[in-house]
mmCIF file of C-alpha atoms in Angstrom:
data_model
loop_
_atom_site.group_PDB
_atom_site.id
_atom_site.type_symbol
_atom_site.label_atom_id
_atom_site.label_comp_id
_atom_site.label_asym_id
_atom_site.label_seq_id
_atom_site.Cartn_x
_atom_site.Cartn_y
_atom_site.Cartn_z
ATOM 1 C CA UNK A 15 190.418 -40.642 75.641
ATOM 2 C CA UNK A 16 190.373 -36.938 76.508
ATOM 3 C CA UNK A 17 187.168 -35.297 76.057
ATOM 4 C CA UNK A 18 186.883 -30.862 75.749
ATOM 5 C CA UNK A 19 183.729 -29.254 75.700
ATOM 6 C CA UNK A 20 183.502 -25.963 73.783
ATOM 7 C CA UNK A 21 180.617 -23.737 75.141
ATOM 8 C CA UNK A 22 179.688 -19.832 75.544
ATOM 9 C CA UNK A 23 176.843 -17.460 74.012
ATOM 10 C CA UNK A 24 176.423 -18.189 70.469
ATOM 11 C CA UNK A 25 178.852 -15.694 68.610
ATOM 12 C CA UNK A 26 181.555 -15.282 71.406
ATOM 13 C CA UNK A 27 183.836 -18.178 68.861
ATOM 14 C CA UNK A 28 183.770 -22.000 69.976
ATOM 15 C CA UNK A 29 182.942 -23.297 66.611
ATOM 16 C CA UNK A 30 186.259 -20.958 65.474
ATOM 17 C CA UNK A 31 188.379 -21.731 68.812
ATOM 18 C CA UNK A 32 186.871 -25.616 69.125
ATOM 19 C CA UNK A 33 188.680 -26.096 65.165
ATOM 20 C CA UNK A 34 191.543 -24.639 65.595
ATOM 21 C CA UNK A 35 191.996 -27.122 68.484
ATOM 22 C CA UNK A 36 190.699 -29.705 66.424
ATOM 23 C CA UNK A 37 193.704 -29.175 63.854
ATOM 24 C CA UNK A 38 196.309 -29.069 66.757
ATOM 25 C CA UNK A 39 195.323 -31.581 69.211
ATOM 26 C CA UNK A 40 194.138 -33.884 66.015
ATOM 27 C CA UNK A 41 190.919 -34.844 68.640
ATOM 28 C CA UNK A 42 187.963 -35.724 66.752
ATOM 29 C CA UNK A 43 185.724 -32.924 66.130
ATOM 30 C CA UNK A 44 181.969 -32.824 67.250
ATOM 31 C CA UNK A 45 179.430 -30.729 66.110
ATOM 32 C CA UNK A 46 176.684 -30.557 68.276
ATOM 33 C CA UNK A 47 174.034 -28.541 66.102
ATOM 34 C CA UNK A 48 174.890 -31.513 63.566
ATOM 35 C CA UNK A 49 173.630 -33.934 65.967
ATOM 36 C CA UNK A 50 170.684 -31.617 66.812
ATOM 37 C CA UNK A 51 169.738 -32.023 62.647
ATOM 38 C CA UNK A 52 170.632 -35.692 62.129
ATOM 39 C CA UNK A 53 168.839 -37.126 64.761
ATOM 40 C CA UNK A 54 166.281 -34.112 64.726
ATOM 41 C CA UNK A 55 166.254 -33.556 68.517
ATOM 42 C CA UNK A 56 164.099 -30.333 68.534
ATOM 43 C CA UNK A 57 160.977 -30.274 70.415
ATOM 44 C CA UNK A 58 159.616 -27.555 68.352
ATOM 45 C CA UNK A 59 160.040 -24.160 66.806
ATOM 46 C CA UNK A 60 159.605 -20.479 68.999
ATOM 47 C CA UNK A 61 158.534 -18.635 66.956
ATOM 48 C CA UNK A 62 158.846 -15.407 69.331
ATOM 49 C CA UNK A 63 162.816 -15.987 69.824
ATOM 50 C CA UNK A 64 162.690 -17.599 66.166
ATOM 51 C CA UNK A 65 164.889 -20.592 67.258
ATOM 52 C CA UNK A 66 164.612 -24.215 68.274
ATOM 53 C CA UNK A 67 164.148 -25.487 70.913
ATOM 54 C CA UNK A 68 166.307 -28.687 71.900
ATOM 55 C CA UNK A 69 165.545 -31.357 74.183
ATOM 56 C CA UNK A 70 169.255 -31.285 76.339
ATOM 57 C CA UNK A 71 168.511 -34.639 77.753
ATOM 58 C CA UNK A 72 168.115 -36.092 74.792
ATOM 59 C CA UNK A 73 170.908 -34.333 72.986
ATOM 60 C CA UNK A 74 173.308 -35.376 75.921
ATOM 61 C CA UNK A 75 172.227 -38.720 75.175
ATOM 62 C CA UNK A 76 172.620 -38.895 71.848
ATOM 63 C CA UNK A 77 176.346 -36.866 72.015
ATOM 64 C CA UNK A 78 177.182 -39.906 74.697
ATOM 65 C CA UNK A 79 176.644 -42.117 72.029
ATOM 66 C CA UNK A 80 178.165 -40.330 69.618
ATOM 67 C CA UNK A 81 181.461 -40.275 71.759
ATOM 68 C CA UNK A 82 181.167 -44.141 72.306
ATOM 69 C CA UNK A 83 181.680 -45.280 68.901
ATOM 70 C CA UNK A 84 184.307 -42.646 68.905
ATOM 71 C CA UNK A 85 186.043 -44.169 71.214
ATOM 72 C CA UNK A 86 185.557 -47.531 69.740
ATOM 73 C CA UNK A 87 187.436 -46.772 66.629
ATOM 74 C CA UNK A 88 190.607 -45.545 68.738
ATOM 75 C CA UNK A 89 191.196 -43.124 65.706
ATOM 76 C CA UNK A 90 191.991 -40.145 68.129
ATOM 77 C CA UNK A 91 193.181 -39.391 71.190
ATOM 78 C CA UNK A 92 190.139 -37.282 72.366
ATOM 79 C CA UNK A 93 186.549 -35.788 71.013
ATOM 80 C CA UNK A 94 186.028 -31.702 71.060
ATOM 81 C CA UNK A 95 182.516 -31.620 71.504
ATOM 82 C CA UNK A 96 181.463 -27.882 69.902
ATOM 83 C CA UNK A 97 177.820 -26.225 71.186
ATOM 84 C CA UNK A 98 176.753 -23.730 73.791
ATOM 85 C CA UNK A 99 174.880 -26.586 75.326
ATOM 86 C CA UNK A 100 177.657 -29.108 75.686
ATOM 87 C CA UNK A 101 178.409 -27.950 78.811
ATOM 88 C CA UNK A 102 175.239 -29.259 80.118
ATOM 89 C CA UNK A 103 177.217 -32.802 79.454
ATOM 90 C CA UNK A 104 177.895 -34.538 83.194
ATOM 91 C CA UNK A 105 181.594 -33.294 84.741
ATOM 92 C CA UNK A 106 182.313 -36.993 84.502
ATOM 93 C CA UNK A 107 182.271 -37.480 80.962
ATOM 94 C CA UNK A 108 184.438 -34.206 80.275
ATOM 95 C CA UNK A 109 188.090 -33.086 80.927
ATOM 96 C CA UNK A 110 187.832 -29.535 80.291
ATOM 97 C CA UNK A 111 185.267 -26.820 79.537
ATOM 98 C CA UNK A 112 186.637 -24.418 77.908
ATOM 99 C CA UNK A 113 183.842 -21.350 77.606
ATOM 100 C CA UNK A 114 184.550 -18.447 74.930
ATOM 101 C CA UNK A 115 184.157 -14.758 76.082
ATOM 102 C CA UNK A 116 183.231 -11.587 74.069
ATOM 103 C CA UNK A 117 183.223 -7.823 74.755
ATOM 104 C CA UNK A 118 179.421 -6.693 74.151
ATOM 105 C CA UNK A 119 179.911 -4.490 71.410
ATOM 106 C CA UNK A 120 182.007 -6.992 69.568
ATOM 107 C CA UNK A 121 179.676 -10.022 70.011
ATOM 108 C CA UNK A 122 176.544 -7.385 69.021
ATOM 109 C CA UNK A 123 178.336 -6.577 65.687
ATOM 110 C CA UNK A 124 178.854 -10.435 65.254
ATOM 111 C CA UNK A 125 175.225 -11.497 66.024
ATOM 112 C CA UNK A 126 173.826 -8.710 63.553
ATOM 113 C CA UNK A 127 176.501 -10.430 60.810
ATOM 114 C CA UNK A 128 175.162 -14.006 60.896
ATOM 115 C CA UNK A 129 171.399 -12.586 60.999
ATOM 116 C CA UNK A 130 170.249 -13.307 64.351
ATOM 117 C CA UNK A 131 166.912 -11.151 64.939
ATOM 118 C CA UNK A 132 166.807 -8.687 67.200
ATOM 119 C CA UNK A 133 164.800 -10.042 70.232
ATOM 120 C CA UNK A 134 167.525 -12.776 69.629
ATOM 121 C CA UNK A 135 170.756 -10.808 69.863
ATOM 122 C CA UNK A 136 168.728 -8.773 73.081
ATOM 123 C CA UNK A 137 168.923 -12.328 74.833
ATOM 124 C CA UNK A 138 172.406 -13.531 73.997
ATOM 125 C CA UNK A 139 173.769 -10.348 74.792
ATOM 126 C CA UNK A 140 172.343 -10.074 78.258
ATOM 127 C CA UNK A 141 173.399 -14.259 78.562
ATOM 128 C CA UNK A 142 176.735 -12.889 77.601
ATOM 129 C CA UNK A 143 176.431 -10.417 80.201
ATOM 130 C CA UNK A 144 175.490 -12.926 82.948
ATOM 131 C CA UNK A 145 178.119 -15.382 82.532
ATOM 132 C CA UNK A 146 174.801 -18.024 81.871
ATOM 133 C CA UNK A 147 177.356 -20.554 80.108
ATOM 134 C CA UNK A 148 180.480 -20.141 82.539
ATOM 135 C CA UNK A 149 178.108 -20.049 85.512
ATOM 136 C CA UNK A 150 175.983 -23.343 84.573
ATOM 137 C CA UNK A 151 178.968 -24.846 83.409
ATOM 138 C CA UNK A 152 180.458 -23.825 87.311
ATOM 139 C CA UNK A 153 177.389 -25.419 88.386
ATOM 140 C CA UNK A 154 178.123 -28.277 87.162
ATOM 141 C CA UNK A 155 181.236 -28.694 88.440
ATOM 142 C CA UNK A 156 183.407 -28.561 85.290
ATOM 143 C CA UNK A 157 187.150 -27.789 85.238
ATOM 144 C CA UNK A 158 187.285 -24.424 83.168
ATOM 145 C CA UNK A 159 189.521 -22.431 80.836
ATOM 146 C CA UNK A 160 188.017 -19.279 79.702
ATOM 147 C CA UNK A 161 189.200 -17.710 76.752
ATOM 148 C CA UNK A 162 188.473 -13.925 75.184
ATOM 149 C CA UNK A 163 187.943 -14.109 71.570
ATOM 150 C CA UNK A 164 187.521 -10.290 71.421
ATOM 151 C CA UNK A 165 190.420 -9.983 69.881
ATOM 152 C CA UNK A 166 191.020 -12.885 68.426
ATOM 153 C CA UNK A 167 192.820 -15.691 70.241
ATOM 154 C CA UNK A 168 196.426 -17.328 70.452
ATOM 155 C CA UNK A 169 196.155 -21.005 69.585
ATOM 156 C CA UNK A 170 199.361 -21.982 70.833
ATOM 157 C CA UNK A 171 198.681 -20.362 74.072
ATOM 158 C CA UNK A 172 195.433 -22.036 74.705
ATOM 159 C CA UNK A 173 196.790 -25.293 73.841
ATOM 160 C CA UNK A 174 199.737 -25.301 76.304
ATOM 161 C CA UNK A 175 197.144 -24.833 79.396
ATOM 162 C CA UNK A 176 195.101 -27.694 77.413
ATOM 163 C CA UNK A 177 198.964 -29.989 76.925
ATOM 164 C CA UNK A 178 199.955 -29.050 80.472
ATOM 165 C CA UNK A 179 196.168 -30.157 82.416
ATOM 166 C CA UNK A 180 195.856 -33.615 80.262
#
């Protein structure tokens, strides 16, 4: 079973990019904040950055398990595991890491849309800056496709390099 991770700076478009694969590789679609909720894997609340704050090791644990009993059901031919922290998952689990891309002034309009607060957006925006996601996920070792959702994105396009590396 083919796993993809879906990471990048929240607002740059995995959870739009990581569905659209869903519906054309017909993978079973993961939703890491969902896991986050249901098994309520926050350590706390910071209030400064007004966000959670999630314990990755235990998320990673519970999304192994998650992609277990996935497996076990043999109802798809591969998970698409959607959060900016999945690629924090060990290279040997995953396939490919595909890690969205934004221009600045795009992903600033985006951020101010869904609400994030300012001292929020200020720290995305300089993560989107430094690559954090595409260089941890480097780090890591993972075999990456990077997409630019700037503009939108070609489905078809994405999904050959997916087709022609599985």
């Amino acid at each position: 079973m083919k796993v993809i991770i879906v990471s990048g700076t929240p607002g740059t478009g995995k959870t739009t990019l990581a569905k659209s694969l869903f519906n054309k590789l017909k993978f079973h679609y993961l939703d890491a904040n969902k896991i986050i909720s249901k098994y309520r894997l926050s350590e706390g609340y910071d209030k400064k950055r007004k966000t959670m704050i999630v314990d990755i090791k235990n998320l990673n644990g519970q999304i192994i398990k998650e992609m277990a009993d996935i497996k076990k059901t043999k109802k798809a031919d591969g998970i698409i595991i959607d959060s900016h922290l999945s690629h924090y998952l060990p290279k040997r689990l995953v396939d490919f890491c595909i890690i969205t891309k934004c221009d600045i002034k795009e992903l600033n309009k985006r951020l101010k849309k869904k609400g994030f607060h300012k001292e929020k957006i200020k720290e995305n925006l300089q993560s989107e800056i430094f690559d954090i996601c595409l260089n941890e996920a480097r780090e890591r070792g993972h075999k990456l496709i990077e997409v630019d959702t700037t503009k939108g994105f070609n489905t078809y396009t994405i999904y050959q390099k997916i087709k022609s590396k599985i």
